[in-house]
Amino acid sequence: MKKGFYLRLALDGMRKNRRLYLPYLLTCAGMVMMFYILYSLAYSPAVRNMRGGSTMAMILILGTVVMAIFALLFLLYTNSFLARRRNREFGLYNILGMNKGNLGRILLWETLLSALVSLLAGLACGLLFAKLAELFLAHMAGETVGYALTVEPRSILAAVLFFGVIFAVLLIVSLARVGISKPLDLLKSEAAGEKPPRANWILALLGLLILGAAYWLAVSIEAPLTALTVFFIAVVMVILATYLLFIAGSVALCKLLQKNKSYYYRSDHFVSVSSMTFRMKRNGAGLASICILATMVLVMLATTSCLYFGGENALRGECPYDVSFSLYCDHPEDCGPEAPERISELAHTLSGGREKDLTVYTLSGVSGLFRDGVLEMDGYSRFADLTSSASVLEKIRTVYLTPLSEYNRLMGTDYALEDGEALVWSSKKAYAYETLTFKGCEPIRIRGSVKDLPFRVPASETLVTMYCLIVPDWTARAAELHDFTAGLEDPLIKSDTLQLCSFDLPGVPDEEQIRITEEIVQSALDEQREAGLSFSTMSYKTRAANRTDFFSMYGSLFFLGIVLSIVFVAAAALIIYYKQLSEGYEDQRRFGIMQKVGMTVKEIKSAVNAQVLTVFFAPLLLAGLHLAFAFPFLHKIVRLFGVLNTPLLILTSVICFLAFALFYVFVYRSTARTYVAIVSAGEEGR
Amino acid sequence: MSILEVRDLRKVYTSRFGTQQVEALRRVNFSVEQGEYVAVMGESGSGKTTLLNLLAALDKPTSGTVLLDGVDTASLPEKDVAAFRRDHLGFVFQEFNLLDTFTLEDNIYLPLVLAGKSHKEMAERLAPLARELGIDGLLKKYPYEVSGGQKQRAAAARALITEPRILLADEPTGALDSRSTDELLSLFAQVNRRGQTIVMVTHSVKAASHATRVLFIRDGEVYHQLYRGKDTNEQLYQKISDTLTVLATGGEVR
Ligand SMILES: Nc1ncnc2c1ncn2[C@@H]1O[C@H](COP(=O)(O)OP(=O)(O)O)[C@@H](O)[C@H]1O
Ligand SMILES: [Mg+2]
């Protein structure tokens, strides 16, 4: 009986406040659903069995963790919003003779009910949509999966446990809140927001400074990988600054406007500016949250979609030919023409004559630190990765030697050079020195430069500056370099000598390309064993096989970007909705007063509209600004992933921003109806 | 010509679905001359607020007319009504109706700002008024920081700063303690003495006893009126009480 009583009170409270609770429960259920989907995909055997499935699973697990942290924080926030609205009711119960224990029991029931409803609804939808999500993911990764619906007990358990903990935390927080408050405070707490806001100039200025510094940091980052920590610091600073600006900065700005008497005391500014001050104080945190969520969505979608749609591009950069064989020679003097010729023949016969642009060329190369025309190889391996700082990366060069005879044959030119001379090709700035010296070898005199190479260079080679020297005495030069580097103490420094045999197979399906390549490899290995083809090792790369790897990674990143965006956007929508509600209740009263003092309904509506629009669209604009300043960094990140397509990134950024803005307007418009309903209900009541 | 003339005013409220009708006012006729201080007395629910809302054109009568300076307010379009209200009428309400986002000063300026006055002019008008109403030390405070009496005086200042033709007051003392009530009533009498026309509705005998004329309203009808003549406040108070007693015992009022 007693128990039923508290349950009834809890149910009653939720029903009476359904305008607040319904969206809250929907959000909770949505979070449960998304969590279940991500978790079950991360551990789904179907995903693991795809090509690159382990990468995908890792990305998905990462996404689940982000999702989980976000769910906890966001539900804490919404719960505190609900609590503020409910406190009045609790204050009343308290004064009517309920002690805090009784209130606690109401809260307990409320939490249990919320948990039950959101878990049931969320899991039901999760089960339904997980398969859909799996199909979608598979499609993006260029894979196929079966249509059989599976139930993942393990994922259900994980969702129940995780959200059980979240709801327990929410309960504890609510209990603590009721526990420490006095009944009168409870009654008052909703009206407590009426104190006039004070401008906190220090915090406002701090916000500006931090934002400026964060932007500067983000823009000045040069090596994205080493600077990842720097970027995270910038992100934290941006978040902090956004909160400071929305909470303190906005109020300070309003106060500044109020100080300007001839601006403030005008009919079109007077009401807007003064009530804006209050609105900002109440909504600052919520708006800052919307801004942060919007920024996250924009950054995620812009980069992941750029990677996904730029993937083919990146793939072409990474694998400039459909099929490419590298034959490594032990020593430059062993590099005979037989092996690449044989591979070319095999390619021709096994592909049925469909090979195009077959190119064979010989390279010998080494990387080092470059200074004033001298390449220093010794000790270079300490820096030899991409995590090096920008200033070091600047100094690194990869230098290749290629025979002049081959160049002339492939390009149809007839350059003539003396021994010890070279033509140079540079991947970036033109080569500016008279000579190039591999430190410890004879200097090579640069006779001129060429614009084109007879073969396509993989994009990853050009992340650092690459020179290609075209030399007439290739064997001697390469041997000198080889012998010198072999004598160095550092075993990581060695010059590679290889012959490349690359070709395209236009119009041949991916699977067949892979098969043909494997046949060539098999035959070549057989012949090497039997007839002694002269190469020490052989490696090969097909664009077709790389494509699946690329798209399983970019596809799952994009997928995760979309899923998390949906979650964040839903969260932003809920905050907007709650803001509209509380704004509505506030304005209901003001509306009446202003009318009595002599404003027309139209004037009031336009004043209120102006404010509400400013309030809601400020976060969107700031999010756009954040995105703009994050752009250089994002650009470097996608470059690192091999997508060197700047216009594409600009395009995806702009499209994402526009799409998000459109969606935002939609949410705003539909929630504005609640606002209007509340305000006009007040009008009738007068 | 009378400053305000009410002819055969009738107001019927219809519930949302038209199922119920309440006749809040019927056959109301009276006029107010320049410089008068008229109190409209009646029980709660007798139609006082309805009457005041009609006078202020905040609501439209079912039939009958309200002439303010000879203008039929009900016939004006919405946007002119608002301007008319702003320029010709001042309001004081029982629940103060100050905007809590404004300081008292800005609350008082509100109608002038809407009328497009310069800040200098507003400040010049406010200074003497604030002194007269005894709120000159409170202007920078927000409504939540001051007492009910002070809020009501600020509301009176907001009503008077436009130098309205008529000051309309709806139970202005209803939410005040007795000391603040006395202060406010003597302020009203004082501004009336310098020529301000006032129409105040109230159910308080004490409030009504400050007026120069008292109208009695019951069930939506004006059924009696008293003139002060040469009476003091106390004598008028006595007469009002007597009238109400006669009414309560069911007798006819002579
Ligand atoms: N907006 C309204 N809709 C319906 N009935 C109303 C409305 N306003 C007032 N009434 C009714 O009209 C009558 C007079 O109300 P009112 O003028 O507020 O009285 P008073 O101000 O004297 O207390 C009451 O019976 C009240 O219920
Ligand atoms: Mg009333």
XYZ file of C-alpha atoms in Angstrom, chain A residues 14-667:
654
model
C 6.219 12.099 -14.628
C 2.848 12.251 -16.300
C 2.224 15.824 -15.195
C 5.653 16.804 -16.507
C 5.465 14.753 -19.649
C 6.560 17.699 -21.718
C 9.881 17.286 -19.928
C 9.998 13.541 -19.401
C 8.977 12.275 -22.785
C 11.928 13.803 -24.639
C 14.208 12.777 -21.788
C 13.102 9.152 -22.003
C 13.377 9.266 -25.768
C 16.945 10.486 -25.482
C 17.813 7.823 -22.923
C 16.324 5.151 -25.166
C 18.206 6.577 -28.140
C 21.467 6.413 -26.221
C 20.801 2.814 -25.209
C 20.028 1.952 -28.809
C 23.170 3.569 -30.197
C 25.307 2.015 -27.504
C 23.893 -1.415 -28.247
C 24.393 -0.998 -31.978
C 28.006 0.129 -31.683
C 28.854 -2.497 -29.094
C 27.241 -5.367 -30.957
C 28.920 -4.337 -34.209
C 32.288 -4.039 -32.509
C 32.009 -7.628 -31.311
C 30.052 -9.016 -34.234
C 31.695 -12.006 -35.941
C 30.351 -10.765 -39.264
C 32.339 -7.550 -38.922
C 35.451 -9.372 -37.717
C 35.314 -11.644 -40.733
C 35.318 -8.773 -43.198
C 38.610 -7.726 -44.795
C 40.198 -5.249 -42.399
C 37.648 -6.354 -39.853
C 40.003 -5.998 -36.931
C 40.667 -2.348 -37.804
C 36.948 -1.807 -38.047
C 36.325 -3.508 -34.733
C 38.960 -1.317 -33.111
C 37.420 1.849 -34.523
C 33.995 0.714 -33.368
C 35.226 -0.048 -29.851
C 36.740 3.418 -29.736
C 33.372 4.782 -30.817
C 31.590 2.807 -28.100
C 33.854 4.304 -25.468
C 33.252 7.858 -26.747
C 29.536 7.142 -26.857
C 29.559 5.797 -23.288
C 31.389 8.796 -21.846
C 29.116 11.147 -23.695
C 25.982 9.326 -22.516
C 27.074 9.653 -18.903
C 27.832 13.370 -19.151
C 24.798 14.229 -21.180
C 22.335 12.344 -19.038
C 23.810 14.024 -15.959
C 23.163 17.366 -17.598
C 19.578 16.657 -18.649
C 18.850 15.083 -15.312
C 19.922 18.243 -13.516
C 17.667 20.242 -15.797
C 14.732 17.983 -14.935
C 15.568 18.181 -11.257
C 15.473 21.968 -11.270
C 11.969 21.844 -12.669
C 10.885 19.165 -10.217
C 12.333 20.791 -7.117
C 9.270 22.978 -6.626
C 7.075 19.939 -6.410
C 9.456 18.312 -3.960
C 9.594 21.465 -1.868
C 5.837 21.380 -1.636
C 5.814 17.698 -0.623
C 8.509 18.498 1.887
C 6.483 21.289 3.442
C 3.397 19.093 3.415
C 5.235 16.771 5.752
C 7.236 14.334 3.655
C 10.736 13.806 4.898
C 13.741 13.414 2.685
C 13.504 9.647 2.966
C 10.068 9.742 1.396
C 11.269 12.053 -1.337
C 14.128 9.650 -1.914
C 11.642 6.865 -2.470
C 9.804 8.884 -5.071
C 13.127 9.538 -6.780
C 13.992 5.862 -6.598
C 10.775 4.903 -8.332
C 11.221 7.598 -10.893
C 14.705 6.405 -11.724
C 13.612 2.781 -11.869
C 10.772 3.641 -14.201
C 12.991 5.762 -16.443
C 15.623 3.030 -16.541
C 13.069 0.361 -17.341
C 11.379 2.311 -20.101
C 14.568 3.509 -21.751
C 16.294 0.127 -21.600
C 13.298 -1.747 -22.972
C 12.610 0.739 -25.740
C 16.293 1.291 -26.492
C 17.137 -2.406 -26.697
C 14.087 -3.161 -28.796
C 15.062 -0.500 -31.308
C 18.703 -1.528 -30.996
C 17.888 -5.123 -31.940
C 15.864 -3.890 -34.864
C 18.380 -1.428 -36.210
C 21.617 -3.287 -35.460
C 21.153 -5.441 -38.546
C 20.408 -2.400 -40.643
C 23.524 -0.714 -39.315
C 25.556 -3.824 -40.077
C 24.328 -3.904 -43.658
C 25.079 -0.208 -44.000
C 28.558 -0.623 -42.576
C 29.258 -3.574 -44.827
C 28.065 -1.607 -47.810
C 30.378 1.283 -46.997
C 33.279 -1.071 -46.553
C 32.468 -2.629 -49.892
C 31.581 -5.980 -48.349
C 28.509 -8.120 -48.196
C 27.008 -9.824 -45.175
C 24.089 -12.193 -44.706
C 20.676 -10.917 -43.789
C 20.120 -13.239 -40.829
C 19.025 -11.340 -37.723
C 21.123 -12.112 -34.697
C 20.532 -11.388 -31.038
C 23.670 -10.633 -29.094
C 23.120 -11.565 -25.444
C 26.542 -10.223 -24.617
C 25.785 -6.772 -26.031
C 22.402 -6.689 -24.291
C 24.104 -7.493 -21.029
C 26.696 -4.789 -21.632
C 24.026 -2.181 -22.359
C 21.970 -3.168 -19.313
C 25.010 -3.092 -17.041
C 26.353 0.175 -18.386
C 23.086 2.056 -18.317
C 22.242 0.480 -14.980
C 25.374 2.141 -13.634
C 24.486 5.453 -15.296
C 21.014 5.460 -13.788
C 22.460 4.547 -10.408
C 24.789 7.538 -10.690
C 21.878 9.769 -11.686
C 19.894 8.516 -8.677
C 22.779 9.173 -6.308
C 23.228 12.675 -7.691
C 19.510 13.456 -7.356
C 19.391 12.035 -3.832
C 22.388 14.108 -2.875
C 20.786 17.194 -4.333
C 17.595 16.702 -2.336
C 19.580 15.671 0.706
C 21.629 18.838 1.002
C 18.877 21.308 0.168
C 16.487 23.003 2.580
C 12.765 22.867 1.836
C 12.521 26.588 1.177
C 15.409 26.390 -1.230
C 13.594 23.636 -3.041
C 10.527 25.822 -3.369
C 12.548 28.759 -4.550
C 15.119 27.110 -6.722
C 13.295 27.734 -9.942
C 12.875 31.418 -9.234
C 16.461 31.679 -8.035
C 17.552 32.497 -11.568
C 15.955 35.914 -11.356
C 18.874 37.737 -9.828
C 20.270 40.190 -12.324
C 23.390 38.827 -13.963
C 26.700 40.515 -13.267
C 29.161 40.885 -16.016
C 32.308 38.992 -15.131
C 34.821 40.880 -17.201
C 37.779 38.795 -16.141
C 36.161 35.562 -17.227
C 34.912 37.104 -20.443
C 38.368 38.390 -21.355
C 39.894 35.103 -20.316
C 37.474 33.362 -22.673
C 38.565 35.568 -25.554
C 42.238 35.099 -24.770
C 41.951 31.345 -24.448
C 39.977 31.113 -27.656
C 42.555 33.187 -29.488
C 45.392 31.098 -28.118
C 43.599 27.867 -28.971
C 42.956 29.014 -32.521
C 46.552 30.046 -32.861
C 47.723 26.666 -31.563
C 45.420 24.780 -33.891
C 46.459 26.776 -36.908
C 50.172 26.704 -36.205
C 50.449 22.949 -35.800
C 52.682 21.599 -38.541
C 53.313 17.951 -37.908
C 49.909 16.543 -37.033
C 51.077 13.330 -35.411
C 53.623 14.713 -32.972
C 51.297 17.596 -32.317
C 48.335 15.389 -31.490
C 48.730 16.279 -27.839
C 48.963 19.944 -28.770
C 45.763 19.600 -30.725
C 44.013 17.991 -27.784
C 45.146 20.854 -25.588
C 43.732 23.228 -28.187
C 40.460 21.297 -28.160
C 40.193 21.494 -24.386
C 40.967 25.199 -24.563
C 38.316 25.753 -27.201
C 35.750 23.962 -25.050
C 36.701 26.008 -22.010
C 36.660 29.242 -24.002
C 33.279 28.421 -25.514
C 31.783 27.984 -22.061
C 33.435 31.143 -20.773
C 32.299 33.151 -23.767
C 28.732 31.971 -23.654
C 28.387 32.273 -19.892
C 30.434 35.369 -19.068
C 31.256 36.902 -22.418
C 27.681 37.177 -23.603
C 26.549 38.883 -20.403
C 29.533 41.230 -20.552
C 28.685 42.107 -24.137
C 25.080 42.873 -23.182
C 26.257 45.028 -20.285
C 28.571 46.872 -22.620
C 25.667 47.566 -24.942
C 23.602 48.758 -21.999
C 26.315 51.218 -21.052
C 25.978 52.860 -24.438
C 22.879 54.910 -23.628
C 22.033 56.099 -27.106
C 22.191 52.515 -28.363
C 20.402 50.921 -25.462
C 17.475 53.311 -25.042
C 15.945 52.646 -28.425
C 12.729 50.792 -28.874
C 14.287 48.114 -31.059
C 17.186 47.443 -28.649
C 15.835 48.222 -25.207
C 13.775 45.129 -24.503
C 15.965 42.784 -26.530
C 19.252 43.736 -24.912
C 18.025 43.694 -21.331
C 16.207 40.392 -21.526
C 19.055 38.969 -23.548
C 21.291 39.516 -20.547
C 19.068 37.276 -18.475
C 18.514 34.788 -21.204
C 22.236 34.403 -21.732
C 22.884 33.927 -18.078
C 20.328 31.157 -17.887
C 21.222 29.553 -21.183
C 24.934 30.129 -21.453
C 25.952 26.638 -20.423
C 23.318 24.985 -22.576
C 24.232 27.044 -25.600
C 27.915 26.384 -25.113
C 27.106 22.673 -24.991
C 25.134 22.969 -28.205
C 28.078 24.774 -29.767
C 30.547 22.084 -28.699
C 28.288 19.293 -29.910
C 27.791 21.068 -33.207
C 31.533 21.517 -33.619
C 32.170 17.850 -32.885
C 29.571 16.793 -35.412
C 30.983 19.117 -38.042
C 34.578 18.079 -37.498
C 33.722 14.388 -37.464
C 31.506 14.440 -40.513
C 33.710 16.744 -42.536
C 36.838 14.629 -42.039
C 35.346 11.159 -42.180
C 33.272 11.919 -45.256
C 36.284 13.527 -46.881
C 38.310 10.388 -46.180
C 35.529 8.189 -47.459
C 34.820 10.102 -50.629
C 38.472 10.946 -51.128
C 39.403 7.304 -50.537
C 39.602 6.382 -54.204
C 41.797 9.385 -54.694
C 44.051 8.410 -51.823
C 44.164 4.894 -53.132
C 45.353 6.116 -56.515
C 47.985 8.203 -54.790
C 49.174 5.273 -52.763
C 48.985 2.766 -55.602
C 49.617 4.770 -58.762
C 49.409 1.596 -60.832
C 46.851 -1.188 -60.715
C 49.643 -3.687 -60.177
C 53.205 -3.008 -59.223
C 56.113 -5.410 -58.693
C 59.285 -4.448 -56.876
C 62.299 -6.644 -57.462
C 65.076 -5.993 -54.994
C 68.689 -6.460 -56.111
C 71.331 -7.418 -53.574
C 73.786 -5.105 -55.278
C 73.402 -2.595 -58.148
C 75.828 -4.619 -60.226
C 73.501 -7.642 -60.049
C 70.589 -5.749 -61.613
C 70.167 -7.468 -64.921
C 67.295 -6.780 -67.314
C 66.124 -10.425 -67.371
C 63.928 -10.470 -64.271
C 61.769 -7.406 -65.058
C 61.517 -8.515 -68.651
C 60.258 -11.879 -67.549
C 57.681 -10.305 -65.233
C 56.512 -8.117 -68.102
C 56.080 -11.155 -70.322
C 54.172 -12.987 -67.614
C 51.941 -9.958 -67.135
C 51.237 -9.885 -70.821
C 50.419 -13.566 -71.201
C 48.553 -14.096 -67.917
C 46.364 -11.009 -68.341
C 45.586 -12.004 -71.886
C 47.250 -8.896 -73.296
C 45.070 -6.509 -71.314
C 47.932 -4.768 -69.520
C 48.423 -1.037 -70.226
C 51.144 1.490 -69.435
C 53.602 -1.217 -68.547
C 56.630 0.585 -67.169
C 59.928 -0.870 -66.050
C 62.495 1.281 -64.306
C 65.414 1.019 -61.970
C 65.934 3.003 -58.797
C 68.430 3.200 -56.034
C 67.626 5.454 -53.138
C 68.361 6.595 -49.649
C 66.947 9.115 -47.148
C 68.836 11.536 -44.990
C 69.081 15.013 -43.535
C 69.722 17.537 -46.243
C 71.698 20.711 -45.757
C 73.177 22.954 -48.432
C 73.404 20.328 -51.110
C 74.695 17.601 -48.827
C 72.658 14.595 -47.789
C 73.743 13.178 -44.476
C 72.628 9.590 -43.989
C 74.474 8.689 -40.809
C 72.357 9.056 -37.702
C 69.310 9.854 -39.763
C 67.325 6.862 -38.541
C 66.722 8.638 -35.250
C 64.335 10.924 -37.112
C 63.104 8.493 -39.659
C 59.439 8.536 -38.906
C 56.535 10.831 -39.464
C 56.191 11.715 -35.819
C 59.188 13.980 -36.234
C 58.593 17.640 -35.697
C 57.918 19.854 -38.647
C 61.335 21.465 -38.625
C 63.025 18.065 -38.855
C 60.609 16.845 -41.531
C 61.519 19.932 -43.503
C 65.141 18.818 -43.655
C 64.536 15.232 -44.645
C 64.999 14.270 -48.282
C 64.634 11.036 -50.107
C 66.998 10.888 -53.057
C 66.743 8.337 -55.847
C 69.176 7.573 -58.635
C 67.806 6.379 -61.946
C 69.714 5.547 -65.175
C 69.730 8.173 -67.934
C 69.425 5.523 -70.645
C 66.168 4.289 -69.155
C 64.887 7.824 -68.814
C 65.669 8.661 -72.450
C 64.079 5.428 -73.628
C 60.867 5.838 -71.646
C 60.455 9.565 -72.261
C 61.676 9.529 -75.853
C 64.304 12.184 -75.075
C 68.012 12.272 -75.947
C 69.685 14.014 -73.054
C 73.418 13.437 -72.902
C 75.452 13.793 -69.712
C 79.031 13.214 -68.644
C 79.840 10.814 -65.882
C 79.442 12.568 -62.534
C 76.633 14.758 -63.810
C 72.884 14.512 -63.287
C 69.487 15.937 -64.131
C 67.260 16.478 -61.118
C 63.534 16.102 -60.515
C 62.064 17.514 -57.310
C 58.691 16.727 -55.747
C 58.434 20.196 -54.205
C 60.557 23.289 -54.667
C 63.049 23.346 -57.517
C 66.513 22.105 -56.584
C 68.652 25.152 -55.755
C 72.223 23.874 -55.552
C 74.988 23.274 -58.072
C 75.822 19.850 -56.736
C 74.304 17.108 -54.672
C 76.588 15.119 -52.444
C 75.788 11.929 -50.582
C 78.015 12.645 -47.618
C 80.975 10.300 -47.951
C 80.636 9.895 -51.733
C 81.707 11.911 -54.730
C 79.651 15.080 -55.414
C 77.271 14.930 -58.367
C 77.068 17.999 -60.557
C 73.533 19.097 -61.382
C 73.258 19.996 -65.061
C 69.600 20.825 -65.142
C 66.152 19.779 -64.055
C 63.266 17.850 -65.554
C 59.576 18.401 -64.986
C 58.355 14.857 -65.441
C 59.401 11.382 -64.507
C 58.620 8.417 -66.743
C 56.833 6.659 -63.884
C 54.144 7.614 -61.369
C 55.377 8.346 -57.869
C 53.308 7.086 -54.888
C 51.903 9.936 -52.813
C 53.427 8.685 -49.581
C 56.888 9.224 -51.106
C 56.191 12.921 -51.427
C 55.191 13.584 -47.794
C 58.820 14.588 -47.446
C 60.625 16.229 -50.349
C 61.905 13.722 -52.857
C 64.653 14.237 -55.438
C 65.271 11.951 -58.327
C 68.686 12.195 -59.970
C 68.958 10.988 -63.531
C 72.534 9.824 -64.000
C 74.425 8.355 -66.980
C 76.743 6.225 -64.822
C 73.989 4.693 -62.702
C 75.676 1.386 -61.868
C 78.840 3.076 -60.611
C 76.953 5.698 -58.653
C 74.517 3.290 -57.085
C 77.313 0.869 -56.219
C 79.289 3.653 -54.540
C 76.280 4.635 -52.496
C 75.485 1.025 -51.687
C 78.986 0.233 -50.522
C 79.214 3.390 -48.483
C 75.928 2.873 -46.622
C 76.717 -0.818 -46.099
C 79.843 0.305 -44.266
C 77.952 2.542 -41.867
C 77.418 1.389 -38.303
C 73.711 2.077 -38.322
C 72.076 -1.055 -39.786
C 68.877 0.865 -40.529
C 70.621 3.056 -43.055
C 71.010 1.287 -46.302
C 70.383 2.171 -49.856
C 67.795 0.052 -51.605
C 68.239 -0.925 -55.200
C 65.177 -2.116 -56.983
C 63.604 -2.634 -60.331
C 59.980 -1.777 -60.648
C 57.577 -3.293 -63.073
C 54.188 -1.621 -63.002
C 51.135 -1.737 -65.197
C 47.408 -1.050 -65.270
C 44.661 -3.509 -66.023
C 41.872 -1.226 -67.160
C 38.423 -2.778 -67.219
C 39.496 -5.880 -65.332
C 37.426 -6.525 -62.186
C 39.188 -6.303 -58.826
C 38.999 -10.036 -58.070
C 40.478 -10.949 -61.434
C 43.267 -8.396 -61.015
C 44.187 -9.983 -57.714
C 44.070 -13.447 -59.290
C 46.236 -12.454 -62.253
C 48.767 -10.872 -59.932
C 48.917 -13.968 -57.772
C 49.453 -16.111 -60.868
C 52.328 -13.880 -61.999
C 53.899 -14.123 -58.546
C 53.541 -17.882 -58.521
C 55.099 -18.313 -61.962
C 57.921 -15.900 -61.171
C 58.752 -17.729 -57.973
C 58.693 -21.073 -59.757
C 61.010 -19.755 -62.437
C 63.330 -18.214 -59.885
C 63.681 -21.568 -58.201
C 64.203 -23.453 -61.445
C 65.985 -21.019 -63.781
C 67.579 -18.621 -61.267
C 65.954 -15.305 -62.106
C 68.161 -12.631 -60.585
C 66.354 -10.943 -57.796
C 66.755 -11.464 -54.090
C 63.276 -10.585 -52.984
C 60.125 -9.530 -54.718
C 57.173 -7.589 -53.386
C 53.999 -6.633 -55.131
C 51.108 -4.319 -54.580
C 47.714 -4.305 -56.234
C 45.309 -1.429 -56.046
C 42.421 -3.883 -55.965
C 43.570 -5.513 -52.721
C 44.399 -2.158 -51.181
C 40.982 -0.848 -52.056
C 39.240 -3.211 -49.630
C 41.638 -2.254 -46.850
C 41.144 1.416 -47.554
C 37.424 1.231 -47.571
C 37.079 -1.012 -44.574
C 38.958 1.633 -42.616
C 37.510 4.786 -44.177
C 34.078 3.198 -44.414
C 33.981 2.315 -40.741
C 35.357 5.720 -39.761
C 32.649 7.393 -41.796
C 30.054 5.046 -40.348
C 31.191 5.880 -36.836
C 31.152 9.565 -37.732
C 27.550 9.267 -38.858
C 26.425 7.269 -35.806
C 28.074 9.605 -33.319
C 26.763 12.603 -35.230
C 23.234 11.286 -34.918
C 23.737 10.899 -31.178
C 25.260 14.360 -30.733
C 22.690 15.998 -32.928
C 19.879 14.336 -31.002
C 21.453 15.589 -27.796
C 21.705 19.108 -29.186
C 18.080 18.904 -30.277
C 17.025 17.924 -26.763
C 18.914 20.839 -25.245
C 17.289 23.202 -27.729
C 13.897 21.776 -26.877
C 14.439 22.236 -23.158
C 15.645 25.772 -23.755
C 12.515 26.554 -25.720
C 10.419 25.192 -22.870
C 12.061 27.261 -20.180
C 12.154 30.337 -22.409
C 8.469 29.860 -23.073
C 7.593 29.797 -19.385
C 9.688 32.889 -18.769
C 8.286 34.909 -21.650
C 4.707 33.990 -20.947
C 4.648 36.515 -18.115
C 6.638 39.232 -19.831
C 4.486 39.113 -22.882
C 1.458 40.229 -20.896
C 3.246 43.060 -19.133
C 4.769 44.510 -22.277
C 1.405 44.565 -23.922
C -0.089 46.509 -21.046
C 2.701 49.050 -21.200
C 1.904 49.741 -24.799
C 3.758 47.383 -27.122
C 1.840 45.856 -29.947
C 1.742 42.097 -30.207
C 3.761 42.422 -33.382
C 6.458 44.503 -31.718
C 6.733 42.053 -28.866
C 6.885 39.096 -31.181
C 9.602 40.629 -33.279
C 11.635 41.615 -30.203
C 11.314 38.138 -28.747
C 12.054 36.552 -32.097
C 15.186 38.594 -32.516
C 16.432 37.466 -29.138
C 15.498 33.857 -29.529
C 17.096 33.739 -32.944
C 20.301 35.293 -31.645
C 20.339 32.929 -28.728
C 19.883 29.856 -30.849
C 22.027 30.753 -33.793
C 25.023 32.073 -31.921
C 26.178 28.507 -31.172
C 25.854 27.550 -34.802
C 27.953 30.485 -35.933
C 30.630 29.903 -33.334
C 30.704 26.228 -34.295
C 31.314 27.318 -37.865
C 34.186 29.499 -36.704
C 35.652 26.639 -34.676
C 35.464 24.441 -37.754
C 37.189 27.080 -39.846
C 40.084 27.291 -37.420
C 40.307 23.533 -37.096
C 40.466 23.276 -40.866
C 44.247 23.513 -41.325
C 44.736 20.734 -38.792
C 42.012 18.551 -40.315
C 43.594 19.163 -43.661
C 46.912 17.824 -42.402
C 45.202 14.834 -40.819
C 43.449 13.777 -43.986
C 46.722 14.305 -45.874
C 48.326 11.905 -43.497
C 45.643 9.391 -44.397
C 46.675 9.913 -47.989
C 43.820 12.145 -49.092
C 45.523 15.092 -50.717
C 42.362 16.662 -52.016
C 41.954 20.104 -50.425
C 38.893 21.178 -52.442
C 37.166 17.968 -51.368
C 37.748 18.739 -47.690
C 36.488 22.284 -48.196
C 33.478 20.889 -49.980
C 32.657 18.318 -47.302
C 33.141 20.958 -44.588
C 30.814 23.396 -46.288
C 28.234 20.726 -47.075
C 28.337 19.398 -43.527
C 27.920 22.902 -42.153
C 25.002 23.653 -44.449
C 23.349 20.317 -43.760
C 23.780 20.790 -40.061
C 22.450 24.355 -40.248
C 19.433 23.125 -42.162
C 18.790 20.458 -39.596
C 19.296 22.991 -36.828
C 16.727 25.324 -38.337
C 14.358 22.404 -38.612
C 14.794 21.474 -34.950
